[in-house]
XYZ file of C-alpha atoms in Angstrom:
453
model
C 27.600 31.084 -243.591
C 27.880 27.583 -242.726
C 25.838 23.983 -241.847
C 28.326 22.385 -239.584
C 27.066 18.679 -239.309
C 28.654 15.743 -236.478
C 27.178 12.618 -236.296
C 27.474 10.932 -232.720
C 30.451 9.319 -231.603
C 30.269 5.907 -229.962
C 31.354 7.627 -226.695
C 28.690 10.462 -226.874
C 25.996 7.681 -226.741
C 24.075 7.734 -222.728
C 25.093 11.697 -222.768
C 22.740 14.163 -222.809
C 23.109 16.501 -225.810
C 24.005 20.141 -223.816
C 27.167 17.651 -221.823
C 28.791 16.299 -225.010
C 27.448 20.832 -227.035
C 29.824 21.757 -223.947
C 32.264 19.074 -223.107
C 33.330 17.955 -227.026
C 33.184 21.075 -228.599
C 36.112 23.658 -228.033
C 34.102 26.392 -228.658
C 31.230 26.169 -226.853
C 32.490 25.991 -223.727
C 30.661 29.123 -223.078
C 27.666 27.732 -221.571
C 25.856 31.047 -221.894
C 26.936 31.309 -225.174
C 26.001 27.909 -226.315
C 22.351 28.797 -224.632
C 21.935 31.953 -225.938
C 22.817 29.768 -229.642
C 19.968 27.426 -228.605
C 17.309 30.279 -227.691
C 18.032 30.590 -231.367
C 17.231 27.188 -233.038
C 20.727 27.827 -234.349
C 21.731 23.789 -233.555
C 19.609 21.145 -234.281
C 19.136 17.581 -233.237
C 18.461 15.284 -236.550
C 16.450 18.365 -237.798
C 14.639 19.545 -234.620
C 15.544 22.500 -233.262
C 17.629 22.061 -229.501
C 15.966 23.394 -227.182
C 17.501 24.803 -223.421
C 14.002 23.527 -222.120
C 11.757 21.296 -223.448
C 9.974 22.538 -225.631
C 8.195 19.240 -226.081
C 8.693 15.500 -226.447
C 11.328 14.118 -229.174
C 9.402 14.079 -232.453
C 7.620 16.583 -231.649
C 8.723 19.473 -234.590
C 8.795 22.214 -232.435
C 11.697 21.300 -230.503
C 13.684 19.141 -228.548
C 15.014 19.744 -225.192
C 18.866 20.115 -225.141
C 18.549 16.667 -221.988
C 17.578 14.609 -224.593
C 19.882 11.817 -224.669
C 22.504 11.014 -227.880
C 22.004 7.578 -229.146
C 23.893 5.704 -232.425
C 23.112 7.695 -235.968
C 22.043 11.050 -234.574
C 23.841 13.815 -236.193
C 24.238 16.612 -234.522
C 24.369 20.087 -237.214
C 25.237 24.019 -235.794
C 24.598 27.005 -238.223
C 27.474 29.071 -238.559
C 28.004 32.809 -239.025
C 31.970 31.067 -240.520
C 35.723 32.523 -239.490
C 38.774 30.870 -239.251
C 41.884 31.385 -238.014
C 44.580 33.032 -239.583
C 47.932 31.477 -240.741
C 51.388 32.492 -241.758
C 52.044 31.838 -245.077
C 55.313 32.942 -247.782
C 53.266 34.588 -250.767
C 54.532 31.462 -252.251
C 54.183 27.883 -250.794
C 56.930 24.474 -251.739
C 55.484 22.460 -253.772
C 57.541 19.165 -256.480
C 55.627 17.064 -258.211
C 57.760 13.455 -259.003
C 56.619 11.028 -260.790
C 56.360 8.040 -258.936
C 58.800 5.262 -260.650
C 57.536 2.792 -263.167
C 58.732 0.535 -261.248
C 56.404 0.326 -258.378
C 53.723 1.652 -260.929
C 53.919 -1.449 -262.304
C 54.829 -3.815 -259.266
C 52.420 -2.866 -257.525
C 49.157 -2.816 -259.816
C 48.599 0.643 -259.658
C 46.318 1.139 -263.341
C 45.038 -1.884 -262.390
C 43.728 0.187 -259.172
C 42.114 2.782 -261.543
C 41.173 1.403 -265.033
C 43.132 4.072 -268.685
C 44.795 6.889 -266.385
C 48.452 7.869 -267.598
C 51.876 6.975 -265.820
C 51.667 10.882 -264.458
C 47.914 10.364 -262.553
C 49.989 8.819 -260.324
C 52.244 11.581 -259.197
C 53.445 13.237 -255.105
C 53.113 16.688 -254.788
C 56.017 17.466 -251.670
C 55.000 20.230 -249.520
C 57.162 22.310 -247.968
C 54.111 23.440 -245.390
C 54.689 26.227 -243.668
C 54.118 25.988 -239.470
C 50.484 27.182 -238.142
C 48.901 26.028 -241.150
C 46.751 22.504 -240.591
C 47.131 19.931 -243.660
C 43.467 19.465 -245.095
C 40.208 21.072 -243.282
C 38.972 20.281 -240.108
C 37.596 21.799 -236.943
C 37.572 26.051 -238.382
C 40.104 26.205 -240.830
C 39.337 25.423 -243.956
C 41.142 27.274 -246.709
C 43.207 27.640 -244.910
C 44.425 24.348 -244.870
C 47.220 23.635 -247.113
C 45.701 21.142 -249.952
C 43.627 24.041 -250.311
C 46.162 26.343 -250.948
C 48.445 24.117 -252.996
C 45.350 22.999 -254.659
C 43.976 26.558 -255.572
C 48.259 27.648 -256.777
C 48.127 24.506 -258.764
C 45.055 24.652 -260.550
C 44.280 20.991 -259.307
C 40.513 20.206 -258.986
C 39.155 21.130 -255.512
C 39.721 18.933 -253.367
C 41.669 16.184 -255.556
C 44.360 16.829 -253.499
C 44.423 13.807 -250.773
C 47.083 13.949 -247.718
C 49.331 10.718 -247.328
C 50.162 11.565 -244.048
C 50.032 13.148 -241.081
C 52.243 17.192 -240.194
C 51.045 18.689 -236.998
C 49.548 22.375 -237.384
C 52.999 24.058 -235.730
C 54.707 21.626 -237.429
C 56.843 22.808 -240.531
C 57.749 20.409 -243.257
C 57.667 18.009 -246.038
C 53.900 16.423 -246.570
C 53.532 14.216 -248.914
C 50.259 14.555 -251.206
C 49.088 12.753 -253.969
C 45.303 13.362 -256.478
C 44.984 9.666 -256.880
C 43.564 7.707 -254.006
C 45.817 4.366 -255.003
C 49.214 5.544 -254.717
C 47.179 8.023 -251.599
C 46.431 4.818 -249.764
C 49.564 2.759 -251.265
C 51.905 5.685 -248.943
C 49.507 5.032 -246.602
C 49.750 1.805 -246.300
C 53.667 1.286 -246.571
C 53.488 4.690 -243.701
C 51.062 2.227 -240.829
C 53.826 -0.678 -242.342
C 56.726 1.255 -241.019
C 58.705 0.854 -243.912
C 58.830 4.383 -243.867
C 61.789 6.275 -242.530
C 61.828 10.244 -241.388
C 64.007 12.376 -240.512
C 63.262 15.522 -238.887
C 65.325 18.400 -237.213
C 64.024 19.954 -233.989
C 65.861 23.284 -232.661
C 65.727 21.792 -228.133
C 67.398 23.698 -224.825
C 70.185 22.740 -223.896
C 73.064 20.898 -224.893
C 72.399 17.294 -226.015
C 74.154 14.670 -224.702
C 76.497 13.085 -227.877
C 77.534 10.097 -225.940
C 77.407 7.810 -222.376
C 80.106 10.789 -221.401
C 77.635 13.789 -221.997
C 74.108 12.487 -220.682
C 74.069 12.701 -216.912
C 71.625 14.924 -217.144
C 69.190 12.128 -218.662
C 69.353 9.983 -215.833
C 67.099 12.055 -214.066
C 64.089 12.730 -216.248
C 65.170 8.029 -216.630
C 62.598 6.613 -213.629
C 58.969 7.107 -215.304
C 57.644 3.025 -215.628
C 56.284 2.758 -218.393
C 59.933 4.870 -219.766
C 63.331 4.938 -220.238
C 66.052 4.682 -222.977
C 69.191 3.747 -224.196
C 72.329 4.532 -226.174
C 72.817 2.923 -229.298
C 75.682 3.357 -231.919
C 79.234 2.901 -231.287
C 81.074 6.120 -231.303
C 81.127 9.615 -230.653
C 79.874 10.017 -234.150
C 77.164 7.394 -234.232
C 75.643 7.498 -230.879
C 72.147 8.011 -231.165
C 69.124 7.743 -227.887
C 66.372 5.717 -228.348
C 63.638 6.779 -226.182
C 60.885 4.081 -225.363
C 57.388 4.803 -224.529
C 54.250 4.492 -224.369
C 51.821 8.194 -225.869
C 47.958 8.259 -224.827
C 45.625 11.229 -226.042
C 45.316 12.267 -222.146
C 42.776 15.531 -223.702
C 41.494 14.200 -226.977
C 39.623 17.936 -227.191
C 42.919 19.972 -226.793
C 44.302 17.028 -228.268
C 47.407 16.920 -225.107
C 49.332 13.091 -225.173
C 51.568 11.493 -222.378
C 53.632 8.941 -221.899
C 51.268 6.851 -219.262
C 51.542 2.495 -219.101
C 48.364 2.424 -220.244
C 49.321 4.016 -223.857
C 50.515 3.222 -227.646
C 53.644 1.522 -228.226
C 56.144 4.141 -229.214
C 59.938 5.330 -229.918
C 61.976 7.567 -231.308
C 65.918 8.307 -231.991
C 67.591 11.738 -232.197
C 71.520 12.828 -232.232
C 72.608 16.057 -231.937
C 73.292 17.636 -235.255
C 74.586 20.477 -233.752
C 75.239 22.683 -230.281
C 75.111 26.752 -229.917
C 76.888 28.655 -227.262
C 75.109 31.841 -228.026
C 71.162 30.095 -227.654
C 72.029 27.468 -225.757
C 70.532 25.909 -227.540
C 71.036 21.918 -229.919
C 69.856 20.886 -233.378
C 68.889 17.716 -233.002
C 68.140 14.624 -235.304
C 64.869 13.008 -235.108
C 63.856 9.535 -236.302
C 60.357 9.117 -235.700
C 59.940 4.588 -235.128
C 56.568 4.280 -234.827
C 54.373 7.890 -236.463
C 52.686 7.874 -233.312
C 51.106 11.420 -232.777
C 53.365 13.881 -231.007
C 55.237 11.239 -230.392
C 59.030 13.878 -231.084
C 57.645 16.460 -229.412
C 56.484 14.386 -225.814
C 59.709 12.006 -226.171
C 61.837 14.679 -226.189
C 59.799 16.666 -223.241
C 59.887 13.395 -221.749
C 64.787 13.486 -221.392
C 64.698 16.471 -220.247
C 65.036 18.852 -223.823
C 61.738 19.998 -225.077
C 61.196 21.568 -227.969
C 62.494 25.231 -228.640
C 58.845 27.542 -228.812
C 56.568 24.316 -228.115
C 54.251 25.876 -224.642
C 52.295 21.695 -224.563
C 55.588 20.328 -224.145
C 57.473 22.547 -221.697
C 59.152 25.645 -223.675
C 58.118 28.992 -224.484
C 54.780 30.810 -223.048
C 51.874 31.689 -224.525
C 53.429 35.558 -224.495
C 56.130 34.175 -227.031
C 53.688 34.935 -230.372
C 52.188 38.833 -228.728
C 53.992 40.769 -232.002
C 51.832 38.247 -233.277
C 48.253 38.288 -231.564
C 47.826 42.232 -232.295
C 48.061 41.165 -236.399
C 45.885 38.292 -235.398
C 43.652 39.687 -234.213
C 43.432 43.068 -237.136
C 43.104 40.122 -239.866
C 39.773 38.633 -238.735
C 38.007 41.418 -238.191
C 39.147 43.149 -241.411
C 37.498 39.094 -242.868
C 34.381 39.842 -240.685
C 33.986 43.402 -242.012
C 34.867 42.755 -245.843
C 31.900 39.526 -245.208
C 29.486 41.602 -243.222
C 27.546 41.802 -246.419
C 28.093 38.865 -248.711
C 25.313 36.155 -249.075
C 24.722 32.468 -247.499
C 26.752 30.336 -249.651
C 24.367 29.744 -252.547
C 24.010 25.044 -251.558
C 23.067 26.195 -248.896
C 20.301 27.940 -249.472
C 17.978 25.532 -248.985
C 19.620 23.135 -245.605
C 19.416 27.368 -243.515
C 16.604 29.235 -243.652
C 16.573 33.325 -243.481
C 16.379 33.219 -239.916
C 19.081 31.739 -239.253
C 20.902 33.475 -241.485
C 20.535 36.622 -239.756
C 20.090 34.630 -235.928
C 23.896 33.028 -237.099
C 25.447 36.718 -237.409
C 23.345 38.360 -234.791
C 25.351 35.917 -232.245
C 28.768 36.355 -233.778
C 31.374 37.077 -231.692
C 33.558 37.975 -234.332
C 31.712 40.536 -236.290
C 29.882 41.754 -232.823
C 32.203 41.431 -230.098
C 35.409 43.262 -231.801
C 38.447 41.440 -229.800
C 36.620 40.204 -226.832
C 34.715 38.589 -228.920
C 37.100 37.266 -231.459
C 40.075 36.088 -228.199
C 36.517 34.592 -227.130
C 35.667 32.453 -230.537
C 39.360 30.699 -231.324
C 42.196 29.554 -228.807
C 45.948 31.240 -228.785
C 47.289 28.970 -230.506
C 45.737 30.152 -233.645
C 45.237 33.457 -233.093
C 49.534 32.543 -233.118
C 50.020 33.826 -229.759
C 52.730 30.489 -229.198
C 52.669 27.507 -230.120
C 51.500 28.155 -233.297
C 55.368 27.266 -234.531
C 57.472 25.547 -233.054
C 61.323 24.637 -234.060
C 60.414 21.237 -235.685
C 61.158 20.052 -239.460
C 60.309 16.815 -241.077
C 63.173 18.089 -243.841
C 63.445 14.211 -245.771
C 61.308 10.211 -245.769
C 62.054 7.225 -247.785
C 59.873 5.411 -248.322
C 59.545 1.222 -249.843
C 56.904 -0.097 -251.970
C 56.458 -4.211 -252.001
C 55.877 -6.362 -254.684
C 52.062 -6.027 -254.700
C 52.791 -10.018 -254.553
C 55.136 -10.458 -251.520
C 52.862 -8.773 -249.091
C 51.946 -11.733 -247.706
C 55.818 -12.821 -246.627
C 55.917 -13.351 -243.389
C 59.572 -11.874 -241.216
C 60.581 -14.643 -238.502
C 60.483 -12.385 -235.449
C 63.938 -11.815 -235.111
C 64.516 -10.880 -238.440
C 64.835 -7.645 -239.699
C 62.689 -5.429 -242.967
C 65.039 -4.340 -245.147
C 65.107 -0.648 -244.315
C 64.103 -1.253 -240.819
C 67.577 1.000 -239.410
C 67.042 4.229 -239.675
C 69.895 5.436 -237.830
C 71.291 5.081 -241.875
C 69.245 8.363 -243.062
C 70.783 10.492 -245.351
C 70.259 13.755 -243.389
C 71.616 16.222 -247.058
C 68.895 18.125 -247.801
C 67.177 17.779 -251.457
C 65.321 21.059 -252.316
C 61.920 20.889 -252.279
C 61.713 17.640 -253.701
C 64.713 15.060 -253.994
C 64.058 13.194 -256.868
C 62.024 9.106 -257.030
C 64.709 5.235 -257.948
C 63.698 2.901 -258.783
C 65.585 -0.261 -256.786
C 64.729 -3.114 -259.861
C 62.517 -5.624 -260.249
C 64.923 -7.475 -257.988
C 63.972 -6.150 -254.397
C 61.379 -3.495 -253.070
C 61.341 -0.374 -255.169
C 61.455 3.089 -252.949
C 60.812 7.265 -253.246
C 63.052 9.025 -251.715
C 61.096 12.742 -250.799
C 62.682 15.578 -249.008
C 61.309 19.525 -248.567
C 63.997 22.255 -247.423
C 64.859 23.481 -243.800
């Protein structure tokens, strides 16, 4: 049993508690279920139980009306009997610890940020993330996350591994993490500043064009006034398609993005690697120039070549994972039985009353609703029923680190930054983690990191 807390966001202010519960929390969209939770005092506002009907005025310990208006600094808390969606993972996750080049440590003054720390602490962990596994704890995921699994596998301190970038739960491949806060911030700044070359490999449905002569099918998809694509390269061997299309998050709860004029500028490049006539699928090298959420998925959908098994953006169906759904539901049921006699965490005993502890178990749909209750508690993708794993793999990153003293240097508008052209990225995989290489004091240092494909 856990106590979950959420600070009121700016967009929630001025709305009622009930409105926010039903629209901002995916598992609370069922009005009858929410009413049951409120009746059992399992949802609180600023520590005071929220009621379906006003039990007293705001500030009365007896309760707060569900129609109370939220304001800044408010906190919504929920007592839940905790269950996590299952994930599909190998016996061990491929991880390689790579020391940063001494040049990077010196030039970026990492020792100054963490005094007394040895060079060995300034290492990165190149993790080959399996699809279905989220990078870090969020939503219904806690233990079934990459950072917590790797911490346990590698003997790291709990909550010490910091992801340096994001990768969709349904995407597999290279995820760079670090235990040093300075290293994590350094790589994050490099990502945000466009000093990272990224290479992904995607399997898409259909024959992806290799050059202008084979691109007739693309013309039908170049009709959105906010988006356009162009050819780059000089011949068939070097040709690529560049998509320039702004992306906006149109459904924050479900995380759905789309091309919109009001979206953030987004640019990707794609190049055909091979075509399989038997399956009518193409392997495509993907180079995201910017780093928007779901960018490659949305841009490939725009071109008319959605990623294989990507239910959310145009290919596959919710029944494609039916073979694993039954096993996933059974796994949750088995976990519920194993935890039936478990006591709540000792660190929560002061925050959760005995009545709340028992009530949370009594109303838990996973514990008491069987397969139907489990399906009502999690989405299809969380139960591995389609969309949980797509054919998109992060293969290789090249990170360029600028000298600390040179960060304020301004470039002319038409001047290309060193390493800006992503099309020269080496597509050769280098195992679970590539070696790091220093470029010396005469220019920016860089490190290559790779994943198995």
